[in-house]
Amino acid sequence: KAGVTQTPRYLIKTRGQQVTLSCSPISGHRSVSWYQQTPGQGLQFLFEYFSETQRNKGNFPGRFSGRQFSNSRSEMNVSTLELGDSALYLCASRPGNNSPLHFGNGTRLTVT
Amino acid sequence: ILNVEQSPQSLHVQEGDSTNFTCSFPSSNFYALHWYRWETAKSPEALFVMTLNGDEKKKGRISATLNTKEGYSYLYIKGSQPEDSATYLCAFGRSDDKIIFGKGTRLHILP
């Protein structure tokens, strides 16, 4: 079974631009969560999608948005990029509520 | 604001020694407690998901316990090996399905 796939692996953008990150979950997993990891902050929860609906949202500004498609693939969009958005963005999928998260390799975003 | 606290932040352990670290979480709205291992240049990998007070889980030399009433979990590693060097993450699963992570314990095994 293929794991969680995130694309691209690396991105360099400039302030003010927008970016879209993609996540393909493990086949059969309907829940997809997104996390931001910055040095010293640990994994910060962005949002979770389940069956194309946003089920939960973390404490991030409205510049961060996402969506999930009918095949469970998910995208995350960040508009008007700021230097502080430079981070590793991890996507994780799981089949059910008591199941562990299965993480992708992440997208490393650098904003200059 | 939910806080999941892990201690210590960093730990150096001699190869062959046993060690343990702590995760503290809110005792309200508890649904599940997760432990993950995150090795450098890899993605986090699940170790355990525990849901019941008093749960104990074991995977090889690694085990974990759970106390939901007082809001803590311990992770134990017996006879540390170099391959155990990693960051160990604890995550609190709430009844609304949100999973909140602690900042992790960075474990270094000294040869």
Short mmCIF file of N, CA and C in Angstrom, two decimals, chain A residues 53-108:
data_model
loop_
_atom_site.label_atom_id
_atom_site.label_comp_id
_atom_site.label_asym_id
_atom_site.label_seq_id
_atom_site.Cartn_x
_atom_site.Cartn_y
_atom_site.Cartn_z
N THR A 53 -15.15 17.69 4.08
CA THR A 53 -15.61 18.75 4.99
C THR A 53 -14.50 19.06 6.00
N GLN A 54 -14.32 20.34 6.28
CA GLN A 54 -13.36 20.70 7.32
C GLN A 54 -13.96 20.37 8.68
N ARG A 55 -13.34 19.45 9.39
CA ARG A 55 -13.89 18.99 10.65
C ARG A 55 -13.34 19.79 11.84
N ASN A 56 -12.11 20.26 11.69
CA ASN A 56 -11.47 21.01 12.77
C ASN A 56 -10.52 22.03 12.18
N LYS A 57 -10.30 23.09 12.94
CA LYS A 57 -9.39 24.12 12.48
C LYS A 57 -8.54 24.58 13.66
N GLY A 58 -7.27 24.82 13.42
CA GLY A 58 -6.37 25.33 14.45
C GLY A 58 -6.40 26.85 14.47
N ASN A 59 -5.48 27.42 15.26
CA ASN A 59 -5.45 28.87 15.45
C ASN A 59 -4.51 29.55 14.47
N PHE A 60 -4.82 29.48 13.21
CA PHE A 60 -4.03 30.12 12.17
C PHE A 60 -4.89 31.17 11.47
N PRO A 61 -4.23 32.21 10.93
CA PRO A 61 -5.03 33.25 10.25
C PRO A 61 -5.72 32.72 9.01
N GLY A 62 -6.66 33.50 8.51
CA GLY A 62 -7.45 33.11 7.36
C GLY A 62 -6.65 32.94 6.08
N ARG A 63 -5.39 33.41 6.11
CA ARG A 63 -4.53 33.21 4.91
C ARG A 63 -4.27 31.72 4.65
N PHE A 64 -4.46 30.91 5.68
CA PHE A 64 -4.27 29.48 5.56
C PHE A 64 -5.63 28.83 5.30
N SER A 65 -5.74 28.13 4.22
CA SER A 65 -7.00 27.46 3.89
C SER A 65 -6.70 26.11 3.28
N GLY A 66 -7.72 25.30 3.17
CA GLY A 66 -7.52 23.98 2.60
C GLY A 66 -8.81 23.47 1.99
N ARG A 67 -8.69 22.32 1.37
CA ARG A 67 -9.87 21.65 0.87
C ARG A 67 -9.54 20.19 0.66
N GLN A 68 -10.60 19.40 0.53
CA GLN A 68 -10.43 17.98 0.27
C GLN A 68 -11.36 17.59 -0.87
N PHE A 69 -10.85 16.76 -1.74
CA PHE A 69 -11.60 16.33 -2.91
C PHE A 69 -12.29 15.00 -2.66
N SER A 70 -13.12 14.60 -3.60
CA SER A 70 -13.91 13.38 -3.40
C SER A 70 -13.04 12.13 -3.32
N ASN A 71 -11.82 12.19 -3.86
CA ASN A 71 -10.92 11.03 -3.77
C ASN A 71 -10.05 11.11 -2.51
N SER A 72 -10.39 12.02 -1.59
CA SER A 72 -9.71 12.24 -0.30
C SER A 72 -8.40 13.00 -0.42
N ARG A 73 -7.93 13.26 -1.63
CA ARG A 73 -6.73 14.10 -1.76
C ARG A 73 -7.05 15.49 -1.19
N SER A 74 -6.01 16.09 -0.60
CA SER A 74 -6.23 17.39 0.03
C SER A 74 -5.19 18.39 -0.46
N GLU A 75 -5.58 19.64 -0.49
CA GLU A 75 -4.67 20.73 -0.79
C GLU A 75 -4.73 21.75 0.32
N MET A 76 -3.59 22.39 0.55
CA MET A 76 -3.51 23.48 1.50
C MET A 76 -2.99 24.70 0.77
N ASN A 77 -3.61 25.84 1.00
CA ASN A 77 -3.22 27.07 0.33
C ASN A 77 -2.83 28.12 1.36
N VAL A 78 -1.75 28.81 1.10
CA VAL A 78 -1.37 29.94 1.95
C VAL A 78 -1.26 31.16 1.04
N SER A 79 -2.01 32.18 1.34
CA SER A 79 -1.97 33.39 0.51
C SER A 79 -1.15 34.46 1.22
N THR A 80 -0.71 35.44 0.45
CA THR A 80 0.05 36.58 0.97
C THR A 80 1.13 36.10 1.94
N LEU A 81 2.04 35.32 1.43
CA LEU A 81 3.07 34.69 2.26
C LEU A 81 3.87 35.70 3.05
N GLU A 82 4.18 35.30 4.29
CA GLU A 82 5.05 36.08 5.17
C GLU A 82 6.29 35.26 5.50
N LEU A 83 7.35 35.98 5.93
CA LEU A 83 8.60 35.27 6.25
C LEU A 83 8.36 34.18 7.29
N GLY A 84 7.47 34.46 8.24
CA GLY A 84 7.19 33.52 9.32
C GLY A 84 6.46 32.26 8.89
N ASP A 85 6.03 32.23 7.63
CA ASP A 85 5.37 31.01 7.13
C ASP A 85 6.39 29.96 6.71
N SER A 86 7.66 30.32 6.72
CA SER A 86 8.71 29.34 6.40
C SER A 86 8.66 28.22 7.43
N ALA A 87 8.46 27.00 6.95
CA ALA A 87 8.26 25.87 7.87
C ALA A 87 8.22 24.58 7.08
N LEU A 88 8.17 23.49 7.82
CA LEU A 88 7.88 22.18 7.25
C LEU A 88 6.39 21.94 7.43
N TYR A 89 5.69 21.65 6.35
CA TYR A 89 4.25 21.38 6.41
C TYR A 89 4.04 19.88 6.22
N LEU A 90 3.45 19.28 7.23
CA LEU A 90 3.22 17.84 7.22
C LEU A 90 1.73 17.55 7.07
N CYS A 91 1.46 16.56 6.26
CA CYS A 91 0.11 16.07 6.07
C CYS A 91 0.05 14.67 6.67
N ALA A 92 -1.09 14.31 7.25
CA ALA A 92 -1.23 12.98 7.82
C ALA A 92 -2.63 12.47 7.54
N SER A 93 -2.76 11.18 7.29
CA SER A 93 -4.07 10.60 7.08
C SER A 93 -4.31 9.48 8.08
N ARG A 94 -5.57 9.14 8.29
CA ARG A 94 -5.91 8.02 9.16
C ARG A 94 -7.28 7.50 8.75
N PRO A 95 -7.53 6.22 9.02
CA PRO A 95 -8.80 5.64 8.61
C PRO A 95 -9.96 5.93 9.57
N GLY A 96 -9.64 6.10 10.88
CA GLY A 96 -10.70 6.30 11.86
C GLY A 96 -10.22 7.07 13.05
N ASN A 97 -11.15 7.40 13.96
CA ASN A 97 -10.83 8.29 15.07
C ASN A 97 -9.82 7.73 16.06
N ASN A 98 -9.81 6.45 16.32
CA ASN A 98 -8.86 5.88 17.27
C ASN A 98 -7.60 5.37 16.60
N SER A 99 -7.44 5.71 15.33
CA SER A 99 -6.30 5.22 14.57
C SER A 99 -5.14 6.20 14.65
N PRO A 100 -3.92 5.68 14.53
CA PRO A 100 -2.78 6.61 14.51
C PRO A 100 -2.73 7.39 13.20
N LEU A 101 -2.03 8.51 13.24
CA LEU A 101 -1.81 9.31 12.05
C LEU A 101 -0.67 8.70 11.24
N HIS A 102 -0.82 8.71 9.92
CA HIS A 102 0.24 8.28 9.01
C HIS A 102 0.72 9.52 8.28
N PHE A 103 1.97 9.87 8.48
CA PHE A 103 2.49 11.13 7.96
C PHE A 103 3.17 10.97 6.61
N GLY A 104 3.08 12.03 5.81
CA GLY A 104 3.88 12.15 4.61
C GLY A 104 5.26 12.68 4.96
N ASN A 105 6.10 12.84 3.93
CA ASN A 105 7.46 13.33 4.16
C ASN A 105 7.54 14.84 4.30
N GLY A 106 6.43 15.51 4.04
CA GLY A 106 6.40 16.95 4.26
C GLY A 106 6.80 17.77 3.07
N THR A 107 6.40 19.03 3.09
CA THR A 107 6.85 20.03 2.13
C THR A 107 7.58 21.10 2.91
N ARG A 108 8.83 21.34 2.53
CA ARG A 108 9.64 22.39 3.18
C ARG A 108 9.45 23.67 2.40
#
